[in-house]
Coordinates of C-alpha atoms in Angstrom, one line a residue:
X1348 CA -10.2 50.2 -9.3
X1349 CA -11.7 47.7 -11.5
X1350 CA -7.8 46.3 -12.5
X1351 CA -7.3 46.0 -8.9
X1352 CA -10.5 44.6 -8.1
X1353 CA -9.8 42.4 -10.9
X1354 CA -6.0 41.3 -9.8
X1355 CA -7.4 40.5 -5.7
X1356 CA -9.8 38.1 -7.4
X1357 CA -7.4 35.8 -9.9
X1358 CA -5.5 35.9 -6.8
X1359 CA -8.5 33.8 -4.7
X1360 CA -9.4 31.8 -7.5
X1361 CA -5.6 30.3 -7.6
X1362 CA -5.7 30.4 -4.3
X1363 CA -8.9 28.4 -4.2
X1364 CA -7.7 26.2 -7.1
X1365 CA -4.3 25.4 -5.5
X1366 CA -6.3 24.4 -2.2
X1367 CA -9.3 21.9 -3.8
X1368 CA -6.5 20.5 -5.8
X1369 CA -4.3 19.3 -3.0
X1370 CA -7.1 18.2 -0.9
X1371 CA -7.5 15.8 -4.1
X1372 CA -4.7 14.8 -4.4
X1373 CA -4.5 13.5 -0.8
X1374 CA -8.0 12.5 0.1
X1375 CA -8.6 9.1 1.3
X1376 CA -11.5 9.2 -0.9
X1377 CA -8.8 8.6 -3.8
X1378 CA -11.0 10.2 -6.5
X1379 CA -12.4 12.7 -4.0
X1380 CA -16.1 14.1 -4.1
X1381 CA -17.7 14.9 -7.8
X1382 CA -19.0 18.1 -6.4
X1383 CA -15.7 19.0 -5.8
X1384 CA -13.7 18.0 -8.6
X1385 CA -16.7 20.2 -10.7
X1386 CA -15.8 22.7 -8.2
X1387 CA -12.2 22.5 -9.0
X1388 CA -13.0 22.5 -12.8
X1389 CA -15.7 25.7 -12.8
X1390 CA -13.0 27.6 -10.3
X1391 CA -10.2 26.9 -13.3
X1392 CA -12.1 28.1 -15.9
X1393 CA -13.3 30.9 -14.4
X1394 CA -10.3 31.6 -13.8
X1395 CA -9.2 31.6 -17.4
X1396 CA -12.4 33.9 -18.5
X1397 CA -11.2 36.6 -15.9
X1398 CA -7.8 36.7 -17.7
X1399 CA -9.3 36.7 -20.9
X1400 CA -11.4 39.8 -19.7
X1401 CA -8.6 41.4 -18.1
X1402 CA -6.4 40.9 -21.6
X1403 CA -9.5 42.5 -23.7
X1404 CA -10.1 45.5 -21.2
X1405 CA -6.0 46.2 -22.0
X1406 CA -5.7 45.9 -18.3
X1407 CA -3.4 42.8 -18.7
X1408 CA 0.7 43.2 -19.9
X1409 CA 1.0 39.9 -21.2
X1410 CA -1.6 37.7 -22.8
X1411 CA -3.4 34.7 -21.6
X1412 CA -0.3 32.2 -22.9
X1413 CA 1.8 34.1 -20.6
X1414 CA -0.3 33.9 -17.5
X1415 CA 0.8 32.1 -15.0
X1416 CA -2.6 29.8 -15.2
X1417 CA -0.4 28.4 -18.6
X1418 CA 2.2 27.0 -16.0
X1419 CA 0.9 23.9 -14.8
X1420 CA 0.2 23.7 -10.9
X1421 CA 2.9 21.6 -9.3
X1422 CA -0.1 19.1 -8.0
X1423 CA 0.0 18.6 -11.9
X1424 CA 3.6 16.8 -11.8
X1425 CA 4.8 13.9 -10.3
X1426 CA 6.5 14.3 -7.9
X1427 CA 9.0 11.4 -9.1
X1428 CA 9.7 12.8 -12.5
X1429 CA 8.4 16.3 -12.5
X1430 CA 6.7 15.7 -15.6
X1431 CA 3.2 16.3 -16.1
X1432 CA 0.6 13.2 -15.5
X1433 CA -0.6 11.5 -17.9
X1434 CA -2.0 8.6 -15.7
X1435 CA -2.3 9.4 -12.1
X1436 CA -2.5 6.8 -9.3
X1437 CA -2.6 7.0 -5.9
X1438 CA -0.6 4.9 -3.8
X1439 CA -0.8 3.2 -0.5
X1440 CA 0.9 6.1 0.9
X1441 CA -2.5 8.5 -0.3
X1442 CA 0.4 10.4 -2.5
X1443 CA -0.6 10.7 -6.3
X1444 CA 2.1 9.8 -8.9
X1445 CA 2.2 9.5 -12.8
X1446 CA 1.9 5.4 -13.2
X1447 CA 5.3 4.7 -15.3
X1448 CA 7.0 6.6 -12.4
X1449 CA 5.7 5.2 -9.0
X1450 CA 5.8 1.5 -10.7
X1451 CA 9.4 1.7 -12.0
X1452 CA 9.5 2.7 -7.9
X1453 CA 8.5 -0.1 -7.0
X1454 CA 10.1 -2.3 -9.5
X1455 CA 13.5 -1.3 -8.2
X1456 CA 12.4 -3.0 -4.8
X1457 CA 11.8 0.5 -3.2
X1458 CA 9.3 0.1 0.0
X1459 CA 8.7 3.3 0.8
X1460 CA 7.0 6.2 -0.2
X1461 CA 9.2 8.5 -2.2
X1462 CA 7.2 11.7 -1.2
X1463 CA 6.0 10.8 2.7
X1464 CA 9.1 8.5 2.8
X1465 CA 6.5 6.1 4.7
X1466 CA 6.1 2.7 4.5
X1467 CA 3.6 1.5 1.7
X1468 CA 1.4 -1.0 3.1
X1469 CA 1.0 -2.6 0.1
X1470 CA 1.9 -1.7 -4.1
X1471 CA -2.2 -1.7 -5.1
X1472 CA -2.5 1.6 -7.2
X1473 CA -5.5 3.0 -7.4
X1474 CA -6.3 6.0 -10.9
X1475 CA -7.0 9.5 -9.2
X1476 CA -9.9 10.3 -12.1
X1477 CA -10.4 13.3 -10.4
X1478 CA -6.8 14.8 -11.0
X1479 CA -6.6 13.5 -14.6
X1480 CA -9.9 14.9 -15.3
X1481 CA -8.2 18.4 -13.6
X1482 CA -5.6 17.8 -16.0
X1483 CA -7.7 17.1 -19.3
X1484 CA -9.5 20.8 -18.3
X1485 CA -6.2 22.9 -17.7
X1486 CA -4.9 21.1 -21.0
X1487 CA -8.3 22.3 -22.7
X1488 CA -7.8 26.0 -21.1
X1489 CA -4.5 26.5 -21.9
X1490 CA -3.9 25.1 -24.6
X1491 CA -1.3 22.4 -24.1
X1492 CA -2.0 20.1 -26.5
X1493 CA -2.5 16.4 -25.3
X1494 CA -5.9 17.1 -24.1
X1495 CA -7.1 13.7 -24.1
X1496 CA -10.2 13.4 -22.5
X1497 CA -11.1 10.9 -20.0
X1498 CA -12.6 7.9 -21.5
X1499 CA -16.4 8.6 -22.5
X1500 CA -17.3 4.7 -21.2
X1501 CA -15.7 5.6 -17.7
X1502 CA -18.6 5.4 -14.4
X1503 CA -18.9 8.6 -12.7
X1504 CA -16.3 8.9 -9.0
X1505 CA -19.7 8.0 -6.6
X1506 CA -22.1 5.5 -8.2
X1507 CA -25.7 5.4 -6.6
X1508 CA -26.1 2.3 -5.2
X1509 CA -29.3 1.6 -7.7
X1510 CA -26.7 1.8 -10.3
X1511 CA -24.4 -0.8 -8.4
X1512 CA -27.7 -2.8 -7.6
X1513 CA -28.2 -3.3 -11.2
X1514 CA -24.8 -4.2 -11.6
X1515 CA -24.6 -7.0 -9.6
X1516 CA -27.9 -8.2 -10.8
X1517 CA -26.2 -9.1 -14.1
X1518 CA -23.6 -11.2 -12.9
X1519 CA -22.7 -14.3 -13.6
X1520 CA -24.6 -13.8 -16.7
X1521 CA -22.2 -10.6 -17.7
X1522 CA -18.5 -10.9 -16.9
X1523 CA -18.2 -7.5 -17.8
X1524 CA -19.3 -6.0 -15.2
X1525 CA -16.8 -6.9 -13.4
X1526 CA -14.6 -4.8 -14.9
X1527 CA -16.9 -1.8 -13.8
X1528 CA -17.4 -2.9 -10.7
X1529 CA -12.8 -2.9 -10.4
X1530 CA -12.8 0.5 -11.6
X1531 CA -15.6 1.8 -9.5
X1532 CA -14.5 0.5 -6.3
X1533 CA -11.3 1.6 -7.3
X1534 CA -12.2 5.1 -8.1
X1535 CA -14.6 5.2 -4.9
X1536 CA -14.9 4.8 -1.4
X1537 CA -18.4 5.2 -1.5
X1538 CA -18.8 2.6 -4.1
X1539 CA -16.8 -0.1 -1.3
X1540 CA -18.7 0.8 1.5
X1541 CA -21.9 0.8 -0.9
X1542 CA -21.0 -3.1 -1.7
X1543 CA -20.9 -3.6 1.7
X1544 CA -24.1 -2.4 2.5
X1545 CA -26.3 -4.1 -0.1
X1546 CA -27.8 -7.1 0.8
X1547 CA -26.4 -10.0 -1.0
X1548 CA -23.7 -8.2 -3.1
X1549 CA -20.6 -10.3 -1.6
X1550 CA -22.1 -13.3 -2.1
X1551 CA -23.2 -12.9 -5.7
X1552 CA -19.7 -11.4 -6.6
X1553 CA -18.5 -14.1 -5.2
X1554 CA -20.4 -16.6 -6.1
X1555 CA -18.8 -20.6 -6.7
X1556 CA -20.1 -20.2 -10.7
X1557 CA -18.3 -16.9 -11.0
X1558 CA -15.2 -17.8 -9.6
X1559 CA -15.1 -21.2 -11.6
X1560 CA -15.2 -19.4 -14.9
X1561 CA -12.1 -17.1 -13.9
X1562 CA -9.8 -19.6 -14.5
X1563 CA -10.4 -20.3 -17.9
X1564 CA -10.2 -16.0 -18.3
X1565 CA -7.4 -14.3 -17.1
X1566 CA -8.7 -10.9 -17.7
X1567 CA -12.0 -11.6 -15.8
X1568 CA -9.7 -13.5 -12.5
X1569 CA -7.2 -10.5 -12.5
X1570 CA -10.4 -7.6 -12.1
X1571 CA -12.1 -9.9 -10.0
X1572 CA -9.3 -10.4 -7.6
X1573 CA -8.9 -6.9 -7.9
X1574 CA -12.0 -6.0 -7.2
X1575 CA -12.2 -8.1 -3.7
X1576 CA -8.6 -6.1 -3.1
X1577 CA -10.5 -2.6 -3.3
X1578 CA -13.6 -3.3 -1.4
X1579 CA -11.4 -5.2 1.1
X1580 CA -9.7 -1.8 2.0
X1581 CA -13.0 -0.8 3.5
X1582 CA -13.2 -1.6 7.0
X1583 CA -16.9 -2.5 6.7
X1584 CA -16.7 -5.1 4.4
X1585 CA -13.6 -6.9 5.4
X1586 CA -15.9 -9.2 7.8
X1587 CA -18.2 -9.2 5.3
X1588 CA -16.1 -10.5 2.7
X1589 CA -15.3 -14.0 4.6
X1590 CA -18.8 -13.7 6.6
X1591 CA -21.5 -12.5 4.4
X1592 CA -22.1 -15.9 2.4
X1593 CA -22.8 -18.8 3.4
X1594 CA -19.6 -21.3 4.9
X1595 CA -19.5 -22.7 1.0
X1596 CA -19.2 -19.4 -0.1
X1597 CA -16.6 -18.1 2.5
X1598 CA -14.8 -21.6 1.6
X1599 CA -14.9 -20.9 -2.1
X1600 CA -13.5 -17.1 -1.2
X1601 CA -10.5 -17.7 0.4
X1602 CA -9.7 -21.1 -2.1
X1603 CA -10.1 -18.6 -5.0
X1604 CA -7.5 -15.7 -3.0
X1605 CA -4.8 -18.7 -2.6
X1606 CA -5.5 -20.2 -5.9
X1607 CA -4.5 -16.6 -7.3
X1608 CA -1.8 -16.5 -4.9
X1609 CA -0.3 -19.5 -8.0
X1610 CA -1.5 -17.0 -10.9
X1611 CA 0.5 -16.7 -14.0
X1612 CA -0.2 -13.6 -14.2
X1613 CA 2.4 -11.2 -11.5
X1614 CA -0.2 -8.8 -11.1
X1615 CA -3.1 -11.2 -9.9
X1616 CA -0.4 -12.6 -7.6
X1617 CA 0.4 -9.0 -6.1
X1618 CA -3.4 -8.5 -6.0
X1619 CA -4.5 -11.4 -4.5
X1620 CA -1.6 -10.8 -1.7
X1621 CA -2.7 -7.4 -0.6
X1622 CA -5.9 -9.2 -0.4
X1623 CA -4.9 -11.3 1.8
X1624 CA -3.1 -8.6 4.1
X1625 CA -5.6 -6.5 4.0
X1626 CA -8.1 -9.1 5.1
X1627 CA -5.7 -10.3 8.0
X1628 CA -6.0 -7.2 9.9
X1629 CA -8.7 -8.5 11.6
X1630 CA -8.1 -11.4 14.1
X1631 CA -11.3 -13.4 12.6
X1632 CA -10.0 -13.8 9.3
X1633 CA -6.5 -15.1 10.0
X1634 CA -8.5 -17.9 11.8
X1635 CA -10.4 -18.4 8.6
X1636 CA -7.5 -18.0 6.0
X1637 CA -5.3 -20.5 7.9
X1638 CA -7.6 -23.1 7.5
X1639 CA -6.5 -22.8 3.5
X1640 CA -3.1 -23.0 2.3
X1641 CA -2.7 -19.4 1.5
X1642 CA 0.0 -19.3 4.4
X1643 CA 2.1 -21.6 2.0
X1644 CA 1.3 -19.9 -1.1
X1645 CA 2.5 -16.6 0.5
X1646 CA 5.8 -18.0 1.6
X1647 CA 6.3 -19.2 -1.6
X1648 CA 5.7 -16.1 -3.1
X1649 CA 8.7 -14.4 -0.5
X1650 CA 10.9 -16.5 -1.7
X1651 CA 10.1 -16.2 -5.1
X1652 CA 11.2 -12.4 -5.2
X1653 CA 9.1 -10.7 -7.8
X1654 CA 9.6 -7.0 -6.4
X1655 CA 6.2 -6.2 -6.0
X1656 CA 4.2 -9.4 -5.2
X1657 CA 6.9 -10.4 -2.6
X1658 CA 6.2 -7.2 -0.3
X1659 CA 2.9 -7.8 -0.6
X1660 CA 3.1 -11.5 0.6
X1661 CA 5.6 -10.1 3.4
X1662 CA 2.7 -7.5 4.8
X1663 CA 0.0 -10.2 4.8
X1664 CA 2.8 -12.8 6.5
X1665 CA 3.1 -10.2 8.8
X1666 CA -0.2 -9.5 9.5
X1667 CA -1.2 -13.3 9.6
X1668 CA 1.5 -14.3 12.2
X1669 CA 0.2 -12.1 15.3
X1670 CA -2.0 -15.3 16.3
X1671 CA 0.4 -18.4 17.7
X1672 CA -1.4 -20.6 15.5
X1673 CA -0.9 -19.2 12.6
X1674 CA 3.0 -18.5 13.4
X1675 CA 2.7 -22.3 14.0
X1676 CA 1.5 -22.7 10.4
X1677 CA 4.1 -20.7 9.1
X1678 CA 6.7 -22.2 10.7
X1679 CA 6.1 -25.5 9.1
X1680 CA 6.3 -24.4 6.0
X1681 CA 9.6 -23.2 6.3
X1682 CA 8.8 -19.1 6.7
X1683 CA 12.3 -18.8 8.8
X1684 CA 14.7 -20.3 6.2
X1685 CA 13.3 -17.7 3.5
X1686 CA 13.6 -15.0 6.0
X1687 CA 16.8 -15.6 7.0
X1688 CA 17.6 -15.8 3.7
X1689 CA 15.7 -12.3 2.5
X1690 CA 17.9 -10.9 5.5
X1691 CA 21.0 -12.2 4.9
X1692 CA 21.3 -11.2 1.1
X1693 CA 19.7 -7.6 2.3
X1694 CA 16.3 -7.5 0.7
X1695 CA 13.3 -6.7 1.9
X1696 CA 15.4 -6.2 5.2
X1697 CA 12.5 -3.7 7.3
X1698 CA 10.1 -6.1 6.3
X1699 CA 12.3 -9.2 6.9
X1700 CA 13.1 -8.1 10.5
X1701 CA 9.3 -7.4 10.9
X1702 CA 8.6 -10.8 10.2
X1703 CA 11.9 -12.6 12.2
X1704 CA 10.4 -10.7 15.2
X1705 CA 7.6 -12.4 15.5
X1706 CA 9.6 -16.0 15.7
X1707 CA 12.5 -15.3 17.7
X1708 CA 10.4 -16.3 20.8
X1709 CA 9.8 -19.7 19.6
X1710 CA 12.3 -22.1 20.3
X1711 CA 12.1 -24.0 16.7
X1712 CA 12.9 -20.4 14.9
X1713 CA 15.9 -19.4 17.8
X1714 CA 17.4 -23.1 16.7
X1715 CA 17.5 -22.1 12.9
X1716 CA 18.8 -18.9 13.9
X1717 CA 21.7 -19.7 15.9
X1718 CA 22.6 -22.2 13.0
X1719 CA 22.6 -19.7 10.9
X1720 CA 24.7 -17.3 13.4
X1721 CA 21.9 -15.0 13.1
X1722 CA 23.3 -12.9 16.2
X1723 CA 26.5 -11.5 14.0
X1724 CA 24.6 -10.9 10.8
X1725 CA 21.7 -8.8 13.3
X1726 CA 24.6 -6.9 15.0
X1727 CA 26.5 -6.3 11.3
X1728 CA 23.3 -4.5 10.7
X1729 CA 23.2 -2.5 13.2
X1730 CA 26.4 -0.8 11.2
X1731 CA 24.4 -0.2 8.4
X1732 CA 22.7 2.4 7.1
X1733 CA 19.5 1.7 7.9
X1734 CA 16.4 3.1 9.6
X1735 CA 15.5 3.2 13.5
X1736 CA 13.0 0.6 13.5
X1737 CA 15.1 -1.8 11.8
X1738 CA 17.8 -1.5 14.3
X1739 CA 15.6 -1.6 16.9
X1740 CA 14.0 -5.3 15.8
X1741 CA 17.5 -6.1 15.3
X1742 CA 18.4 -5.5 18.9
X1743 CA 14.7 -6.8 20.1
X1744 CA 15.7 -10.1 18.0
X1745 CA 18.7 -10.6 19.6
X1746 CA 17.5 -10.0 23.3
X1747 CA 15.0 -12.3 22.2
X1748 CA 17.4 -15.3 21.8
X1749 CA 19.4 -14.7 24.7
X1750 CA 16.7 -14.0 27.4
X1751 CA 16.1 -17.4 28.4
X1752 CA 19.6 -18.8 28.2
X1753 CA 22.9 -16.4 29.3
X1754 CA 25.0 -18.9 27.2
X1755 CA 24.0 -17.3 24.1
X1756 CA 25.8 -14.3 25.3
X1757 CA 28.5 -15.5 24.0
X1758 CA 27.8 -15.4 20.6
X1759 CA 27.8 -11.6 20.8
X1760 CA 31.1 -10.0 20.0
X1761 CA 30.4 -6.7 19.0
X1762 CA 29.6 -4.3 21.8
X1763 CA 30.3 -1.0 20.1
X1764 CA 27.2 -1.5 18.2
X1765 CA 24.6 -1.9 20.9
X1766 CA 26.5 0.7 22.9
X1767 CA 25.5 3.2 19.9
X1768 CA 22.1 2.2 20.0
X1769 CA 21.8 2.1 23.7
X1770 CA 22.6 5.8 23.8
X1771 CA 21.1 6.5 20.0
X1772 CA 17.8 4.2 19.2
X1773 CA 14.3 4.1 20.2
X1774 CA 13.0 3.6 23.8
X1775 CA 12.4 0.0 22.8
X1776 CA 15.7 0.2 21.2
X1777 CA 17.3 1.5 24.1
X1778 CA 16.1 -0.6 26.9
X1779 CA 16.9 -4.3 24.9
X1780 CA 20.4 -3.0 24.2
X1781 CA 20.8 -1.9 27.6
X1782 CA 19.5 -5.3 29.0
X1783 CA 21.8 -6.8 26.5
X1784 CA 25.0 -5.0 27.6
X1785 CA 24.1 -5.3 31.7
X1786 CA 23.5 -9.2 31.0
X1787 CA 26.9 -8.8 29.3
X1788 CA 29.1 -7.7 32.4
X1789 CA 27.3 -10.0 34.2
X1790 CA 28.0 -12.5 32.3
X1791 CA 31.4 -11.7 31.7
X1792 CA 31.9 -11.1 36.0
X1793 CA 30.3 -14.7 36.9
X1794 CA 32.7 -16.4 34.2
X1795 CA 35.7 -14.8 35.6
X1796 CA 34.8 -15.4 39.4
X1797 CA 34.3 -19.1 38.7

């Protein structure tokens, strides 16, 4: 009775460990609850006195290295490599991955996720403390050498907000607490929305003195343009950001994002553009950040074609060009000749089309495009072996251009294509290629009558 009483509970305490560990590994808290990561860690090493117990009793065949607890849970691996983590971060996509993995990733150009296969809304990896510090433990229980602990200086996953308040109070004075304040709201949801909510904070992170002196320290620009990046992904302090100072100080903030925008340094570039994205979601800040010259900066940076910073720039062009004016903006600094170009020599293509979309209602961008014979590279697309929503901007483009004048018509010779996707695609998909091909035999009927 007491082997079997024994065997029914290792089974609930895997159970429960394989449960709290994937609910870490996906929670939008990145480094999760510390109750529950303690939780995780107590569950484990119970886990491993119950084996040892069963092993002394005699009840157990095999000893404790042969338990299955010595097999590392498959949370444990990343899911890119297989190999056990070493330094876990959590991308956009919420999926955790060993570092040296998910950045070769994205290196290669790749712009999804390679576990959700989504979209990453922007390359900002975040550590997971909460799974290396799972990993550290089961290293410790089992044995497995490497145990390197996490690193003794490290803040705890959810700082009080005294400990934040006293934080901020040292700055300007102490640059480095900058580089807590990056890791905590890194680590930390609670520590963003906690910035938010203290009265002051934004503005004295941001202050003009502090920003001045990052440009003679690169370390001290990168974690502070990191640190607006992470506390710009809560919703609460997005406003707050451009708003909570005075106008000098919302001035200073978005000169210091596009000044970073020109960084040396690739990774204060890719940080300072997934600012910038993530600020433009709301429709009060692209007012704000087109009155500076970050529109500019950002093209640049597309055309540049760093891997990682240019998909960031894309996303915050992206986001930036819902509002007229600011496709105005874009427009005059050539945004349509890069993407054209992006399209033509196939990279970057989903985000590309993402972008040409929002143009090919303005006159100026469908003049480019039919210099460019956009309408035959779109349709050559459509062959391709790409994704539904590409195909279906591609067709949405090219509707685009020829709504308002039936003489572009003519510059479509391949029907086969739309006739796939008219039958194939998306509902959106579907209806512009249908339009297309009935404006086609119309077309084609009124030519041969006349």
């Amino acid at each position: 009775m007491e082997e079997i009483g024994g065997t029914e509970r290792v089974l609930e305490l895997k159970k429960e460990l394989r449960r709290v560990t994937e609910a870490l590994m996906v929670d939008d808290d990145e480094d999760g609850d510390l109750g529950v990561t303690d939780h995780a860690i107590e569950t484990l090493r119970a886990l491993k006195e119950l084996e040892l117990k069963r092993s002394d009793f005699g009840e157990g065949i095999v000893k404790l290295k042969n338990l299955e607890l010595q097999e590392a849970p498959h949370e444990f691996r990343c899911p890119i490599s297989g190999i056990l983590m070493k330094e876990p971060v959590v991308a956009a996509s919420g999926q955790t991955f060993e570092e040296l993995s998910i950045r070769k990733w994205l290196n290669e150009g790749n712009t999804k996720c390679p576990k959700t296969h989504q979209l990453l809304s922007h390359n900002a990896l975040i550590p997971n403390h909460s799974i290396k510090n799972m990993i550290t433990s089961w290293r410790n229980a089992t044995g497995k050498g490497d145990a390197r602990p996490t690193h003794a200086d490290a803040p705890g996953p959810n700082p009080t907000r005294e400990h934040l308040v006293k934080l901020l109070e040292t700055l300007p004075d102490q640059t480095a607490s900058v580089g807590e304040l990056r890791l905590l709201t890194a680590c930390s949801s609670s520590a963003r929305t906690l910035i938010g909510e203290i009265s002051g904070a934004i503005p004295r992170l941001l202050s003009p003195f502090l920003i001045e002196r990052c440009y003679s320290d690169p370390a001290l620009y990168e974690d502070m343009v990191a640190t607006i990046l992470n506390i710009s992904t809560d919703h609460s302090c997005q406003t707050k950001i451009l708003k909570g100072g005075t106008t000098t100080t919302t001035s200073a903030v978005i000169s210091f994002l596009s000044d970073a925008l020109r960084s040396k340094n690739s990774d204060t570039r890719g940080h300072a553009a997934a600012a910038l994205s993530t600020l433009s979601t709301l429709d009060a800040n692209k007012a704000v950040i087109r009155e500076s010259d970050a529109i500019k900066q950002l093209i640049k940076l597309l055309e540049e074609g760093h891997p990682l910073v240019s998909r960031d720039a894309a996303f915050a062009i992206l986001n930036l060009c819902t509002l007229v004016e600011n496709r105005e903006r874009a427009l005059s600094h050539g945004a349509v000749t890069v993407v054209i170009d992006k399209i033509v020599a196939r990279v970057f293509v989903d985000e590309m089309l993402e972008i040409l979309a929002r143009f090919s209602g303005h006159r100026k961008a469908v003049e480019e495009m039919e210099e460019r014979n956009m309408v035959a590279c779109l349709l050559s697309i459509l062959g391709e072996d790409v994704g539904e929503r590409c195909k279906e901007n591609c067709v949405a483009i090219v509707y685009s251009m020829c709504y308002s004048d039936p003489r572009k018509l003519v510059m479509i010779n391949e029907r086969e294509a739309l006739s796939r996707v008219a039958k194939t695609g998306t509902s959106r998909a579907k209806r512009k290629a249908n339009g297309l091909l009935e404006r086609l035999d119309r077309f084609a009927f009124v030519s041969h009558t006349m």
